[in-house]
Structure formats: structure tokens, C-alpha cells
Coordinates of C-alpha atoms in Angstrom, one line a residue:
Chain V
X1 CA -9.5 60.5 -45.4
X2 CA -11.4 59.4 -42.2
X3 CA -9.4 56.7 -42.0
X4 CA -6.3 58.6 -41.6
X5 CA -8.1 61.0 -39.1
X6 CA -9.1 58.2 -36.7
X7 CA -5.8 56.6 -36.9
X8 CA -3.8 59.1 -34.5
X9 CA -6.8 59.4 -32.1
X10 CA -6.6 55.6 -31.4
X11 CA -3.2 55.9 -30.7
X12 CA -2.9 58.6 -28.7
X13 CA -5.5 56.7 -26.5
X14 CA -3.3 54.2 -26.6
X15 CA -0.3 56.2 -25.5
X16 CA -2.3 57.8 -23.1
X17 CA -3.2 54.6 -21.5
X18 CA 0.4 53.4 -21.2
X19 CA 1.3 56.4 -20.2
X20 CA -1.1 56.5 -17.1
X21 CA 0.5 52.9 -16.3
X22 CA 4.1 54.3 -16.2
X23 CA 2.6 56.6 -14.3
X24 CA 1.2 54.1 -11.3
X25 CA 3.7 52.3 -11.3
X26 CA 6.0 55.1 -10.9
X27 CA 3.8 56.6 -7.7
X28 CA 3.1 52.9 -6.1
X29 CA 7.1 52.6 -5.9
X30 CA 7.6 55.8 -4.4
X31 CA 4.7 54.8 -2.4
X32 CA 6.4 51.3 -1.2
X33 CA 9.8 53.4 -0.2
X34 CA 7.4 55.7 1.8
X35 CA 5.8 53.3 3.5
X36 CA 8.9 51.0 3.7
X37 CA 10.8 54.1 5.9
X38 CA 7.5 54.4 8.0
X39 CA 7.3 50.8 8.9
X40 CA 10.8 51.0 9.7
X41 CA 11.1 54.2 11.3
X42 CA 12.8 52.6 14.7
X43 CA 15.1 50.6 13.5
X44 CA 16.7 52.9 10.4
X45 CA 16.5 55.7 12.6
X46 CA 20.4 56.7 13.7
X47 CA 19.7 58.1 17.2
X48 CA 17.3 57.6 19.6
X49 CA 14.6 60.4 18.9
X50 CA 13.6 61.0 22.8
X51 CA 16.9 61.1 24.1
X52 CA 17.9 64.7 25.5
X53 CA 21.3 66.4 25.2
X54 CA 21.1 69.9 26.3
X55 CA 24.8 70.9 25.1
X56 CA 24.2 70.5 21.6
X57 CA 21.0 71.7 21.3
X58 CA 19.8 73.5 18.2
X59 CA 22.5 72.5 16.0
X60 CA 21.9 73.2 12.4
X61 CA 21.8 70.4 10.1
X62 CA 25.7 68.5 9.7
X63 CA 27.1 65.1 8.6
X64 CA 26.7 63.5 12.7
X65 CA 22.8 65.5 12.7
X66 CA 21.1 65.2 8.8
X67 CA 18.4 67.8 10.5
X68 CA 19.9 69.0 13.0
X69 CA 19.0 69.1 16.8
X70 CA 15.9 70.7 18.1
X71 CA 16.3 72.6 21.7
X72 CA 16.3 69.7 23.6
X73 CA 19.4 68.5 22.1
X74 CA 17.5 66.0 20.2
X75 CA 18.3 64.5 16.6
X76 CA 15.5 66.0 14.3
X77 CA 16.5 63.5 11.6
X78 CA 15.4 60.3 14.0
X79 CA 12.3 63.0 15.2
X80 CA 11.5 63.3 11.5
X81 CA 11.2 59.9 10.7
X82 CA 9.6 58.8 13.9
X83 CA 7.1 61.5 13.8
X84 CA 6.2 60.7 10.0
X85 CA 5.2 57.1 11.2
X86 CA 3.3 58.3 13.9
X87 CA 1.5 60.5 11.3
X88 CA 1.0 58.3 8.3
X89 CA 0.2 55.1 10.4
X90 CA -2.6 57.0 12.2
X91 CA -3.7 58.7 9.0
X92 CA -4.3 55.8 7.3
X93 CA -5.6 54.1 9.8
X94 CA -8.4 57.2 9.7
X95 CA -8.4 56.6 6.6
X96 CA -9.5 52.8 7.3
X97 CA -12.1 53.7 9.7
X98 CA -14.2 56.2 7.5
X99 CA -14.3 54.0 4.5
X100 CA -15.3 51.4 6.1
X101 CA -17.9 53.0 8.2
X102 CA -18.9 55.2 5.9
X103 CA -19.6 52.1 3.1
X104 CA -21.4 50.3 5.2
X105 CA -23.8 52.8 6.7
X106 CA -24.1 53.9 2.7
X107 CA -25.2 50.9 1.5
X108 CA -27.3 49.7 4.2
X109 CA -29.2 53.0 3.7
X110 CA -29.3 52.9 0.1
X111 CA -30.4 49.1 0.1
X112 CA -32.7 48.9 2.8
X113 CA -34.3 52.8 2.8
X114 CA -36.9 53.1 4.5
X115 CA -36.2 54.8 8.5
X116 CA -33.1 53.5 8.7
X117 CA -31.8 55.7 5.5
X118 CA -33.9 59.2 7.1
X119 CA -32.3 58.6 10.2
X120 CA -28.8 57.8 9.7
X121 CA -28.4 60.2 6.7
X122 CA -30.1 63.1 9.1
X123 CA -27.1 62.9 11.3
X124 CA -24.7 63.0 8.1
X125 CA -26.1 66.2 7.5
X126 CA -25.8 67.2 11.5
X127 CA -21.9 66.3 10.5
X128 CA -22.4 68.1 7.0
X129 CA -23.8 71.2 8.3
X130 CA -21.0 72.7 10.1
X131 CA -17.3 73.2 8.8
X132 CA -15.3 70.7 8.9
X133 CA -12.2 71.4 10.9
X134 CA -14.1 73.5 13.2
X135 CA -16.3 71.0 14.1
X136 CA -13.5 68.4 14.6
X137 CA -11.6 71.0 17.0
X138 CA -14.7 70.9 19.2
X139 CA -14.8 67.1 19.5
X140 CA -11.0 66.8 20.0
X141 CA -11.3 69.4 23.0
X142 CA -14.2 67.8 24.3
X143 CA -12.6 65.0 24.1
X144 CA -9.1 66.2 25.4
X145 CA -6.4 66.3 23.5
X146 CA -4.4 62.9 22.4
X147 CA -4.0 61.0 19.0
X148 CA -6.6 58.8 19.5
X149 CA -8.9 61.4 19.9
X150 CA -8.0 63.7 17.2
X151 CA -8.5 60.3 14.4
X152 CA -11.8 59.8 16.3
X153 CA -12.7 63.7 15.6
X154 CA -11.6 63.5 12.2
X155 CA -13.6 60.4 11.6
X156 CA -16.7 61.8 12.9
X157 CA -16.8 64.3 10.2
X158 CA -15.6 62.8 7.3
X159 CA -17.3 59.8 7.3
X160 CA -20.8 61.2 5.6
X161 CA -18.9 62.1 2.6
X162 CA -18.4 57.9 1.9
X163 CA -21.7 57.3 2.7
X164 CA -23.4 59.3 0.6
X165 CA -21.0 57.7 -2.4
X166 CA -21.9 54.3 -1.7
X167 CA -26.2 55.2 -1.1
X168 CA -26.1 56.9 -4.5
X169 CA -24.1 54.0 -6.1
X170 CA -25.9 51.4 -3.9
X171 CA -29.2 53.0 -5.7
X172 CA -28.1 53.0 -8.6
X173 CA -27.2 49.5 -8.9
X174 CA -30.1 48.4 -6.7
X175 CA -33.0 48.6 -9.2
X176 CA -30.5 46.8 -12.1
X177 CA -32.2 43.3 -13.6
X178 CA -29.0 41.6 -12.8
X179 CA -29.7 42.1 -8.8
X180 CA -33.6 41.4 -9.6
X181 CA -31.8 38.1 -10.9
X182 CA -29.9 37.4 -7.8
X183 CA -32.9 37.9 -5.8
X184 CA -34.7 35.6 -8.0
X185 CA -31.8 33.1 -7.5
X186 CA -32.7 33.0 -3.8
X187 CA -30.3 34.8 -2.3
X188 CA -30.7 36.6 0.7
X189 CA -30.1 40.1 1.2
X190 CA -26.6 40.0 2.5
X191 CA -25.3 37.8 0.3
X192 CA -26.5 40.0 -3.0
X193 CA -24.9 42.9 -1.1
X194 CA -21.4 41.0 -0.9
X195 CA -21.9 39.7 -4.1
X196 CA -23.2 42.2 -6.6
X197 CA -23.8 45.3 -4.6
X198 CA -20.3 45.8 -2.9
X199 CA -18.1 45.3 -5.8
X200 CA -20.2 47.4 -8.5
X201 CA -20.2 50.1 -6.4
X202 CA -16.7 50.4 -4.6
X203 CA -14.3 51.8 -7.7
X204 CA -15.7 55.3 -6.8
X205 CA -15.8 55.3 -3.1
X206 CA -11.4 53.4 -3.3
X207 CA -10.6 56.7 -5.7
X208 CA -12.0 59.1 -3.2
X209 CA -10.4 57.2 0.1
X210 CA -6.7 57.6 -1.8
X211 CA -7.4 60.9 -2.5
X212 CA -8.3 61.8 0.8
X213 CA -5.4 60.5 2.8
X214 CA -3.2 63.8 1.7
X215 CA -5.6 65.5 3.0
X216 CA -6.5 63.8 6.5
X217 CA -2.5 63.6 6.8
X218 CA -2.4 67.5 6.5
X219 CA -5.7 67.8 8.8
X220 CA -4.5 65.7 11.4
X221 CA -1.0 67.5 11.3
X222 CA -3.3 70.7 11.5
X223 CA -4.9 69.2 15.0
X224 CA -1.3 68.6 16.4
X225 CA -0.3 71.8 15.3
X226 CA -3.3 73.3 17.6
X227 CA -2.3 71.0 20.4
X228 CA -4.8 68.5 20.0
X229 CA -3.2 65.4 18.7
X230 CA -0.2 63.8 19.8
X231 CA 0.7 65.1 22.8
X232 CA 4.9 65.8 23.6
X233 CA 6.9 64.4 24.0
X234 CA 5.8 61.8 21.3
X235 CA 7.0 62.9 18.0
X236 CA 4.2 63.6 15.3
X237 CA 5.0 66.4 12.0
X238 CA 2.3 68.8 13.5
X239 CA 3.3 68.9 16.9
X240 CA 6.8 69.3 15.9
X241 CA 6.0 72.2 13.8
X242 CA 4.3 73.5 16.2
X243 CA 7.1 73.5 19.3
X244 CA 9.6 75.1 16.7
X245 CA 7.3 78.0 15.1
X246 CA 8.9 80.2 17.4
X247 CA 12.2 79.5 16.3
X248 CA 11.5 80.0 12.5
X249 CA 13.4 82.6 12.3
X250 CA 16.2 82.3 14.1
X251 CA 16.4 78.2 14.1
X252 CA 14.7 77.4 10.8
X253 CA 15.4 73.4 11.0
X254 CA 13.5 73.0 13.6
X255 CA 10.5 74.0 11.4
X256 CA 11.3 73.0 7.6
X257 CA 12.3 69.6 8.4
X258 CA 9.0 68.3 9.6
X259 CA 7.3 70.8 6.9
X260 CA 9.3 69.2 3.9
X261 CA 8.5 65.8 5.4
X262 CA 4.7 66.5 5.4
X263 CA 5.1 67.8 2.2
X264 CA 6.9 64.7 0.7
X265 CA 3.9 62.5 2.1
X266 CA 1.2 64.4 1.0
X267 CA 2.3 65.0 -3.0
X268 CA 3.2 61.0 -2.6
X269 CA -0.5 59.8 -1.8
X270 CA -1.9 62.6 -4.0
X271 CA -0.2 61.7 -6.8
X272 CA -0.9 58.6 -6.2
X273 CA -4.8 59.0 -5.7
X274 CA -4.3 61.2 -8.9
X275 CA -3.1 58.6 -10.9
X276 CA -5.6 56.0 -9.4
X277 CA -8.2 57.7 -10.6
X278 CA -7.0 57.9 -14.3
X279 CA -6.1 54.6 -14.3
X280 CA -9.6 53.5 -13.4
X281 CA -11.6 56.2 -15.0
X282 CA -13.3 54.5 -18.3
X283 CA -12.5 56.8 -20.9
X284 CA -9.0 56.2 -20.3
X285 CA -9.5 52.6 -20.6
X286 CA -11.0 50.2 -22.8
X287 CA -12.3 47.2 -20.9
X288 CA -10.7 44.7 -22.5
Chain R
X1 CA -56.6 20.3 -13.4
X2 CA -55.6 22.2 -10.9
X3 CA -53.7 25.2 -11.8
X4 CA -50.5 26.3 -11.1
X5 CA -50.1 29.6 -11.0
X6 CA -53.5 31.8 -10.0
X7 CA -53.6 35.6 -10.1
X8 CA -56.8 36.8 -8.1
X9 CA -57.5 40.8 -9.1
X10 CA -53.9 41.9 -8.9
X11 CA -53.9 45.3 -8.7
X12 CA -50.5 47.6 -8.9
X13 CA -51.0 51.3 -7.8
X14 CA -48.0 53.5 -8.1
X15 CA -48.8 56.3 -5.4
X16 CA -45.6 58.6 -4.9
X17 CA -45.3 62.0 -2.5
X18 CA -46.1 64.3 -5.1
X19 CA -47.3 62.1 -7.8
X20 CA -50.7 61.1 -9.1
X21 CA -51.3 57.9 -8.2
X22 CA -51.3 55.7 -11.3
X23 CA -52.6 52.1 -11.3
X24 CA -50.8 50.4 -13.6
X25 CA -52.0 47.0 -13.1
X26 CA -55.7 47.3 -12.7
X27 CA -57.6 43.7 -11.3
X28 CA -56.3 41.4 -13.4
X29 CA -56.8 37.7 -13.0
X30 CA -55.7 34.5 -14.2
X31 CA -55.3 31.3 -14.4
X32 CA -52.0 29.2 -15.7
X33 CA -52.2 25.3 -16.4
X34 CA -48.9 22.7 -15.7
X35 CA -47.2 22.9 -19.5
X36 CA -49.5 25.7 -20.9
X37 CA -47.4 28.7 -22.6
X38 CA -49.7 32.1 -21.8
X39 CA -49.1 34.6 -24.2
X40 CA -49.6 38.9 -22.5
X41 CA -50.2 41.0 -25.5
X42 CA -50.1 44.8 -25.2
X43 CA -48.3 47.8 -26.3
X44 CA -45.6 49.7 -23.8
X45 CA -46.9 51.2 -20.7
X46 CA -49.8 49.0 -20.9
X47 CA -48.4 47.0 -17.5
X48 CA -47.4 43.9 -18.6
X49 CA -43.5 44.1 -17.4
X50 CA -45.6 45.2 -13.9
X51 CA -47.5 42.2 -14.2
X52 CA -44.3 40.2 -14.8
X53 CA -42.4 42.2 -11.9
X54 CA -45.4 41.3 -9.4
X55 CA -46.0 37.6 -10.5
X56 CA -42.2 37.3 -9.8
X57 CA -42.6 39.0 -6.4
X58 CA -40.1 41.9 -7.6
X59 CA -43.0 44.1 -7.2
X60 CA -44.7 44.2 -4.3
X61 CA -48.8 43.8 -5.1
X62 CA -51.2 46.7 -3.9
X63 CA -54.1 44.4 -4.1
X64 CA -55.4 41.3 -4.5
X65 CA -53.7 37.5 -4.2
X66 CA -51.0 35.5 -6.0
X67 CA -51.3 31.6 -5.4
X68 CA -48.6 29.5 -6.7
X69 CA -50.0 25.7 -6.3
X70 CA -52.9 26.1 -4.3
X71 CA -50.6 28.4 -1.5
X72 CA -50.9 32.0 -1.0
X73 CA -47.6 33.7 -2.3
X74 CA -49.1 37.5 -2.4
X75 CA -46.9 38.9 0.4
X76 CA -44.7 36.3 1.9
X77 CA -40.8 37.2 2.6
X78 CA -37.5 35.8 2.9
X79 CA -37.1 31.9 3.7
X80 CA -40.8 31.6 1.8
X81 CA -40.3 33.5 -1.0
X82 CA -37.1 32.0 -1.8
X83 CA -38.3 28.7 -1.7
X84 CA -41.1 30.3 -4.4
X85 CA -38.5 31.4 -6.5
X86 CA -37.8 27.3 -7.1
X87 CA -40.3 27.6 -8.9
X88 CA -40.4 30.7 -10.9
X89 CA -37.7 31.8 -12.6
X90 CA -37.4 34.8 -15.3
X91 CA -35.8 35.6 -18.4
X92 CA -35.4 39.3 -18.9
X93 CA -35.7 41.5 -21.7
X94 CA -32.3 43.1 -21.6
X95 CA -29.7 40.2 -21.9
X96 CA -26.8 42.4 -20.9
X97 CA -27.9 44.1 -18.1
X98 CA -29.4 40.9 -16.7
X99 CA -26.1 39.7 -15.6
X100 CA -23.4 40.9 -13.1
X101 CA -20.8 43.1 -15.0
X102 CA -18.1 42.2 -12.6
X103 CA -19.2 37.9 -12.4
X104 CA -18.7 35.6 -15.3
X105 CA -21.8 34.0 -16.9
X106 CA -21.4 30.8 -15.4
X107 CA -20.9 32.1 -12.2
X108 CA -24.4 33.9 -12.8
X109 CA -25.8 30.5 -14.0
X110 CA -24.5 28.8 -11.1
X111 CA -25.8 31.5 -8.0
X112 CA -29.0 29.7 -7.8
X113 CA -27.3 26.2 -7.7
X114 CA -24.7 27.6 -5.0
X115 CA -27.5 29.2 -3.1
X116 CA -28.7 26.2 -2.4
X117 CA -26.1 24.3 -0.9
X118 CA -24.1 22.4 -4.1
X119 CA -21.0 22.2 -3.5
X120 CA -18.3 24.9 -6.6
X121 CA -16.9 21.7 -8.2
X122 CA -20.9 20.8 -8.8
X123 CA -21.8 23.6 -10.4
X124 CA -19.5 24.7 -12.5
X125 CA -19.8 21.0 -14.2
X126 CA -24.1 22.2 -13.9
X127 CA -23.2 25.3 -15.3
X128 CA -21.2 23.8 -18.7
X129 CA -24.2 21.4 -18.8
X130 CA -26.6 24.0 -18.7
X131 CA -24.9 25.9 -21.7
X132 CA -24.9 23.2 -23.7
X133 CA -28.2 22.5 -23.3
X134 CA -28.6 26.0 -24.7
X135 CA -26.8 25.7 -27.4
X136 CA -23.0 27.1 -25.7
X137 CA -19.7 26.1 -25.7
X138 CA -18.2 25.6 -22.4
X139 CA -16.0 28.1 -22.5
X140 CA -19.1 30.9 -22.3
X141 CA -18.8 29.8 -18.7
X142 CA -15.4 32.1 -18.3
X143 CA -16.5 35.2 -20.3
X144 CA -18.3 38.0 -18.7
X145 CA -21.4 39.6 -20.2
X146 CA -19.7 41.9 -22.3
X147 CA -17.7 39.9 -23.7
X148 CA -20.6 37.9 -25.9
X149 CA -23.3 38.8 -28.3
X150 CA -26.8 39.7 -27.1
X151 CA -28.4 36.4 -28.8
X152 CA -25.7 34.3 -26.8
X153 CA -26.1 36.3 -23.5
X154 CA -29.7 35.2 -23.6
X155 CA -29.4 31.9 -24.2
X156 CA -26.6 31.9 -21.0
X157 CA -29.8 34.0 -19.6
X158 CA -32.0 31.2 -20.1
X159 CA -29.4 28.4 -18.9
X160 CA -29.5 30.1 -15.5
X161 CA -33.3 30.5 -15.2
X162 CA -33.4 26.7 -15.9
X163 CA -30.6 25.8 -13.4
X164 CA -33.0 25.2 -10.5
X165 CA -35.4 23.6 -12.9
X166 CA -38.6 25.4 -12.1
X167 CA -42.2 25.1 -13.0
X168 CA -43.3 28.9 -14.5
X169 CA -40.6 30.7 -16.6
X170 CA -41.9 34.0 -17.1
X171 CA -40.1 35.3 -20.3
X172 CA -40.8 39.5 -20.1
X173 CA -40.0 40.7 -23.5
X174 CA -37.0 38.3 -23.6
X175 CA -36.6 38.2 -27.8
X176 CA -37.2 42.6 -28.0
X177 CA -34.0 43.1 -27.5
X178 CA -32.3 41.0 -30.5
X179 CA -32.8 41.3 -34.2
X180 CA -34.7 38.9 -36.2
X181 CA -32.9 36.0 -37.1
X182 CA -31.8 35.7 -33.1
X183 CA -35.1 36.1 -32.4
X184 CA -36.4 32.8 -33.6
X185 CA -33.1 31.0 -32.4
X186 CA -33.9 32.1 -29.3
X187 CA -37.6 31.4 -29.5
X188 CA -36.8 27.9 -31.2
X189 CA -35.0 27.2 -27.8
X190 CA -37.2 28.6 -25.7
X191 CA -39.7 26.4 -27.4
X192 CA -37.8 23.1 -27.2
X193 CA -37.1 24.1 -23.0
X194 CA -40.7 24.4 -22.6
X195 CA -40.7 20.9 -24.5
X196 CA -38.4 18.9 -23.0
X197 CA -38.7 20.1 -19.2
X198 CA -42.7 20.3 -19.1
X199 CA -42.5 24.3 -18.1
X200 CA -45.3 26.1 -17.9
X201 CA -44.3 29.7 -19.6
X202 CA -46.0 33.0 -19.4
X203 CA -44.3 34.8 -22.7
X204 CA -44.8 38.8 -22.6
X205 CA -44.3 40.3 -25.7
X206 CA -45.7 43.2 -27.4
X207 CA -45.2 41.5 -30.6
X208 CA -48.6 39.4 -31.3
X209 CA -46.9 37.7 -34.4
X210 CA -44.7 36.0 -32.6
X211 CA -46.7 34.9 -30.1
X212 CA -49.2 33.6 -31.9
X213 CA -47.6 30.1 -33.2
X214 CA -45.8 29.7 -29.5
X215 CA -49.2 30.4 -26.9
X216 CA -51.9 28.3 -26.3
X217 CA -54.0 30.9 -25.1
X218 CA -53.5 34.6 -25.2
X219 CA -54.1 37.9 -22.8
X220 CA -54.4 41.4 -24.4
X221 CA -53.8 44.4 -22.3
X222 CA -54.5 48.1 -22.4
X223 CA -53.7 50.6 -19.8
X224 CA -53.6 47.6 -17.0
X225 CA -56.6 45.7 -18.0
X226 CA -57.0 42.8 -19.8
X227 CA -59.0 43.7 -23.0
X228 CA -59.3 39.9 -24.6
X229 CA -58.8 36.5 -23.5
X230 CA -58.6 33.1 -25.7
X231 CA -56.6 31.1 -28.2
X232 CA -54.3 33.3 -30.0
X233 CA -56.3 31.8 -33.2
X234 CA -59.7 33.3 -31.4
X235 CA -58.4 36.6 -30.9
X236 CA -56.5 36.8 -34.0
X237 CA -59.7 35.9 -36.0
X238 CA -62.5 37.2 -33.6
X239 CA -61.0 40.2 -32.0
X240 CA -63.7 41.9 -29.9
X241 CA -62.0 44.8 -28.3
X242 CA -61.0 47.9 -31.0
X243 CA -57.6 47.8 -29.2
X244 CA -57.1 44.4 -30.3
X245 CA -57.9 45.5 -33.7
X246 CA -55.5 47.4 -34.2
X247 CA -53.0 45.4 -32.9
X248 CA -53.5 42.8 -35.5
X249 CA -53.4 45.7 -38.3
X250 CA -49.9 46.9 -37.4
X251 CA -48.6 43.2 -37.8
X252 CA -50.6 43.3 -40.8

């Protein structure tokens, strides 16, 4: 009778795991097309998105203008697709930034210890202590406005988060026999943290980076919107959103397009992340 | 003749914010001879994997001096230390664990090799050597650690602590870990290594059984000191301390 009660469990596992793989593969397709219409934004683009035409502005969406025009006359469709490069290629390259930062600082601190680890995780709590967008608002304005500036504001107070992963993790695996056997192999230092201590500890701190580029996407969008990103006329989602939230009523084009566009990008890479996670998560899995 | 290893008063004291201190190794010295297999006795908690962990430099010693050949070893760092570590290598008590989840066991086998300047093609050819020497198909080379029994992961444990071919292979509980029959496979290679490449061993165990055909002279320890010293025939016959009395009841 056992028997026959384990058999289902198994296979459900099984299921489940295949399932999960349908899944990524699923997400990292609609991820490619994503990516492949950011790369491309320019050249599939059908009108140029800066140029002006007063006498047909505010159009609603037709067959010659997908999205219609915005006041200026301009197509929202080449605005869209322009503005969603500017804001995924500068997301991700946020994205970039604060992993890597953030891994390294982790790990030195959680390998070495000592001052090094007191001091540099004292000012991740100084960028821990206060809320998060707030405090990126006040760097960007200090800073003045501009997309480099916003990333840079964004970076400064997300990148604690990743180092405080990779310390735990980098402790974890730190008192382990196998790196007491590297030492004893003569290594030195950096090389057992290339070798061993970097690839037993990153699976965590890749799941949380995927899962946060919805949400620096959305957050850097949210700095545009407040006038502290791109600046016009340089098309970027937040920024557009925020020259037509006047209109929303009367022009609501002007508005949803950029809103479904965010949207899109954001369920994309959360999925994604999502499904990332399951697909690495162990008891999903069995090592084979 | 002059000894290899010497171990003058080493002392470990564990002092943590907000802890009692706790010495855990408490003065211990010793002596170990080229070839000689020294056999540290002792029940868990009574330091001995300390002892192992400072001899190795893993550790760092509170007190007292480490010499390996005649040269002051106690608190020397990177370039120095490595080039110790030619000369001691370790075999550790959880076979599993000793080795990179994420590396195959020939690539652990080979780090040492690598480390010092042999070129891949080299090593890898080292490595398959290596594992037949213990008593492995070449093909262990390409499996990671848990992917093979406990018994074969610590014979691939012992290939890799012989790679560099040092002089002291400290063994800390290496058979405790494995059930019986591997246990004297293991201990049967162990012995014929020792053999064949001259090694001087230090073999921790809290089993005194098994130690007492494989030592030529034998340490008991209780709560960090050393509570008996002499053949393990001496101590098994003569015991002088109550500790080691009872000891030698509970294999009995």
C-alpha cells in the first residue's frame, strides 16, 4: 500500500519539474523578443520619435499612428519603443552595477571580517536606515536631474541588499572543510574566493538580481515620472507618463501607451525572476 | 634524529565578546619522528580536532610554538605558510564536505598541483594516477562529490592530500565517518601510503582499537591535556590515568 502512495508523489515531482522547464523556456522567449525590440528600437521604429508636427498633434491611435500622436505631433508608437530601450537598457544596466558591487563588497566583508566588514556594512545600514525611494529622490536632486544620475541614486540604495546576501552566504561557506582544503592546497586568498567561494554562493544573490529588475524598471520610471531621470525631450516610459498625466482624461493615449509598455516589461522579467527561482530552488529539483 | 614536526606548549583559548573563555587546547607538546604514525586518543570535545586545526595552521595558536623541521611555523602567513602546507597535508573527517560541491574530484585532487605551476594537461594525468594509487578508476576524476560513496570520496580525499607528496598527513578522525568494513579499507590504504611514501602520520581518532595496531606511540587527551603518553601497547597494558581506563573498558 505505501508503495502505491509514493508512486504519485514521485511523479508529480516529476511533472512539476517539467513543468517549471516549460515554464523558463516559455518566459526566456518572451524575454529574447523583449530584448530583441529594445536592442532594435531605432531601426524597427516607423517614424522618427523626436520629429515635431504640430498639425496632427494628439491623434488617437489609427493604422498611419499605432499609438497615436502626443501634443507635439509626435508618433507615440516610435516614442514607445524608443523610450522602453532607454528604460530597460538603463535598468539593467542598474541592475549590473548593484550586483556586482554589492557581491563584491559582500564577500570581501564576509571573508576577510575584521574593520573592513564594521565599516563597510555600517554605511549599508546608513543606506538601510532610511526609505528607499525617498532617499534616492534626495540624491538625484542633489545630484540634478538626468538618467545617469537617477541609476547612480538608485544604485546607492539598493546595493546593501546584495551585500548582505553574499556576507551571509560568504560565511557560511567560509568555515566549510572543503575551503579549509583549498587553503591547505596553497591557494591564496583570491584565488579560493574565485574558485570555491564565488560560485557556492552566487545562485541566491542571480535569483534576487532577476527579481529585482521589475522592480528597479518601475522605480526608475517612478524618478522620471518626478522629473528626475531622463530629461525631455529624450523619450523614457516615466517621463512620458508624466508630460501626458494631464491629458488622461481627455487624451488617454498619451498616457496608457507608455503605462501598458511598462507594464509588459515588468510582468516579463518578473515572471521570469519567478520562474528562475523555481527552477533553481532544490526541492523542485533533484540534482542529478 | 631530529624531529619533524615539534609542538612546544600549544595552547588554544577560545575567548568570545560575551563568552567564557574556554581553553580548549591546554600546553600540549610534542614531538613527531620522520616515518612515525602518532596516534591522539580522546573522547569529543577533548580538543584533538583543535590540535589538528592548529598543527595545520587552520587555527590560529593563542600560545606557544609550532616548528616544522627545525623552523618556526607558529604564526607565519601567506607565501610562508603555503610553502608549509608542502609539507602538511590533511585528511578530514567528513569525506563529503571536504570537497567543492560545485568542482569535480579530480579537479579538487589536482588544486594543489595547479597551484603550483603544472601545467592542466599535467595534472589531470597526476590526478588519474593519484586515484589509482588509491584504489579508483579514472573515471572518479569526472564525478563530483555527490556523486560517489563516502568510502570512495575518502580515498579521492586521500589522493589529493598526497598530490604534493608531503612529509606529515594529519588524518583528524578520517575513518568516523564510514562504517566498518570501509573503515579498514580505508585504514589498509592509509597504512600502505604511509608505507610506500615514508610519511610521517598523526592519526586522531577517538577510537583507541583502531589505533592501536596502526601507531607507534600514542597521546591520550582529556579536556585539552594530554593525560598519557607511550606505545599504544604501554598505555593499553599500563594505563595510568583513570580516564585512560576507561577508555580501554568501553572498547572492552
Amino acid at each position: 500500500m505505501r508503495e502505491d502512495k509514493k508512486t504519485p508523489s514521485v511523479r508529480k515531482l516529476r511533472v512539476r519539474k517539467s513543468h517549471i522547464k516549460t515554464r523558463l523556456v516559455l518566459f526566456l522567449l518572451l524575454t529574447a523578443a523583449l530584448m530583441l525590440t529594445v536592442i532594435f528600437a531605432q531601426q524597427i521604429c516607423p517614424y522618427d520619435p523626436n520629429a515635431q508636427d504640430t498639425s496632427i498633434s494628439l491623434q488617437p491611435p489609427s493604422l498611419e499612428h499605432l499609438a497615436g500622436t502626443d501634443r507635439f505631433g509626435r508618433d507615440m508608437f516610435s516614442r514607445i519603443l524608443v523610450g522602453l530601450q532607454t528604460s530597460v537598457l538603463s535598468t539593467l544596466c542598474l541592475v549590473v552595477i548593484i550586483t556586482v558591487a554589492g557581491t563584491a563588497a559582500g564577500i570581501l566583508c564576509g571573508y576577510y571580517g575584521g574593520i573592513l566588514d564594521s565599516v563597510v556594512m555600517r554605511i549599508s545600514d546608513v543606506c538601510l536606515a532610511f526609505p528607499g525611494l525617498v532617499f534616492a529622490l534626495a540624491i538625484a536632486s542633489l545630484l540634478g536631474g538626468g538618467l545617469h544620475n537617477a541609476v547612480f541614486a538608485l544604485a546607492v540604495i539598493s546595493w546593501p541588499k546584495y551585500a548582505r546576501i553574499a556576507r551571509s552566504q560568504t560565511l557560511s561557506v567560509k568555515n566549510t572543510d572543503y575551503i579549509s582544503a583549498a587553503r591547505l592546497a596553497g591557494g591564496n586568498s583570491i584565488q579560493i574566493i574565485i574558485r570555491h567561494v564565488l560560485p557556492n554562493s552566487i545562485g541566491p544573490i542571480l535569483v534576487t538580481s532577476m527579481l529585482d529588475i521589475g522592480t528597479m524598471l518601475m522605480e526608475l520610471a517612478g524618478l522620471s515620472f518626478l522629473g528626475l531621470g531622463a530629461q525631455p525631450p529624450t523619450a523614457e516610459l516615466g517621463n512620458m507618463m508624466s508630460g501626458g498625466r494631464s491629458m488622461l482624461q481627455t487624451y488617454p493615449w498619451v498616457i496608457i501607451g507608455p503605462g501598458i509598455a511598462i507594464f509588459a516589461a515588468v510582468v516579463i522579467f518578473n515572471l521570469l525572476g519567478d520562474t528562475f527561482r523555481d527552477y533553481l530552488d532544490p526541492r523542485n529539483s533533484r540534482r542529478n | 634524529m631530529e624531529p619533524i614536526l615539534t609542538a612546544d606548549n600549544l595552547t588554544k583559548i577560545f575567548d568570545e565578546k560575551g563568552k567564557e573563555k574556554f581553553t580548549a587546547v591546554d600546553h600540549i607538546s610534542f614531538q613527531l619522528y620522520p616515518g612515525e604514525t602518532l596516534g591522539i586518543v580522546g573522547e569529543s570535545g577533548s580538543g584533538k580536532s583543535t590540535l589538528a586545526k592548529m598543527i595545520s595552521r587552520l587555527t590560529d595558536i593563542t600560545e606557544g610554538n609550532l616548528f616544522l623541521c627545525g623552523k618556526e611555523i607558529t604564526r607565519v602567513k601567506g607565501k610562508a605558510l603555503r610553502r608549509a602546507y608542502e609539507d602538511i597535508q590533511m585528511v578530514f573527517q567528513s569525506p563529503a564536505a571536504s570537497f567543492d560541491p560545485r568542482r569535480t574530484l579530480g579537479d579538487g585532487i589536482g588544486e594543489s598541483l595547479r597551484n603550483h605551476g603544472v601545467s592542466k594537461v599535467n595534472v589531470q594525468k597526476e590526478a588519474v594516477r593519484l586515484l589509482k594509487e588509491c584504489g579508483l578508476s579514472p573515471e572518479f576524476a569526472d564525478r563530483y562529490p555527490h556523486e560517489v560513496s563516502g568510502g570512495q570520496c575518502q580515498r579521492a580525499a586521500i589522493a589529493r592530500a598526497l598530490a604534493i607528496r608531503p612529509k606529515i598527513l594529519i588524518c583528524d578522525e578520517a575513518t568516523s565517518a564510514l562504517d566498518v568494513t570501509v573503515q579498514q579499507q580505508i585504514m589498509e590504504l592509509l597504512g600502505r601510503m604511509r608505507e610506500e611514501r615514508e610519511i610521517a602520520c598523526i592519526f586522531i581518532c577517538h577510537n583507541l582499537g583502531l589505533v592501536q595496531s596502526f601507531c607507534d606511540r600514542l597521546l591520550v587527551m582529556y579536556e585539552g591535556k594530554i593525560v598519557e603518553e607511550g606505545t599504544p601497547d604501554e598505555v593499553i597494558k599500563n594505563p595510568r590515568s583513570d580516564y585512560t581506563k576507561e577508555l580501554i573498558e568501553a572498547v572492552l
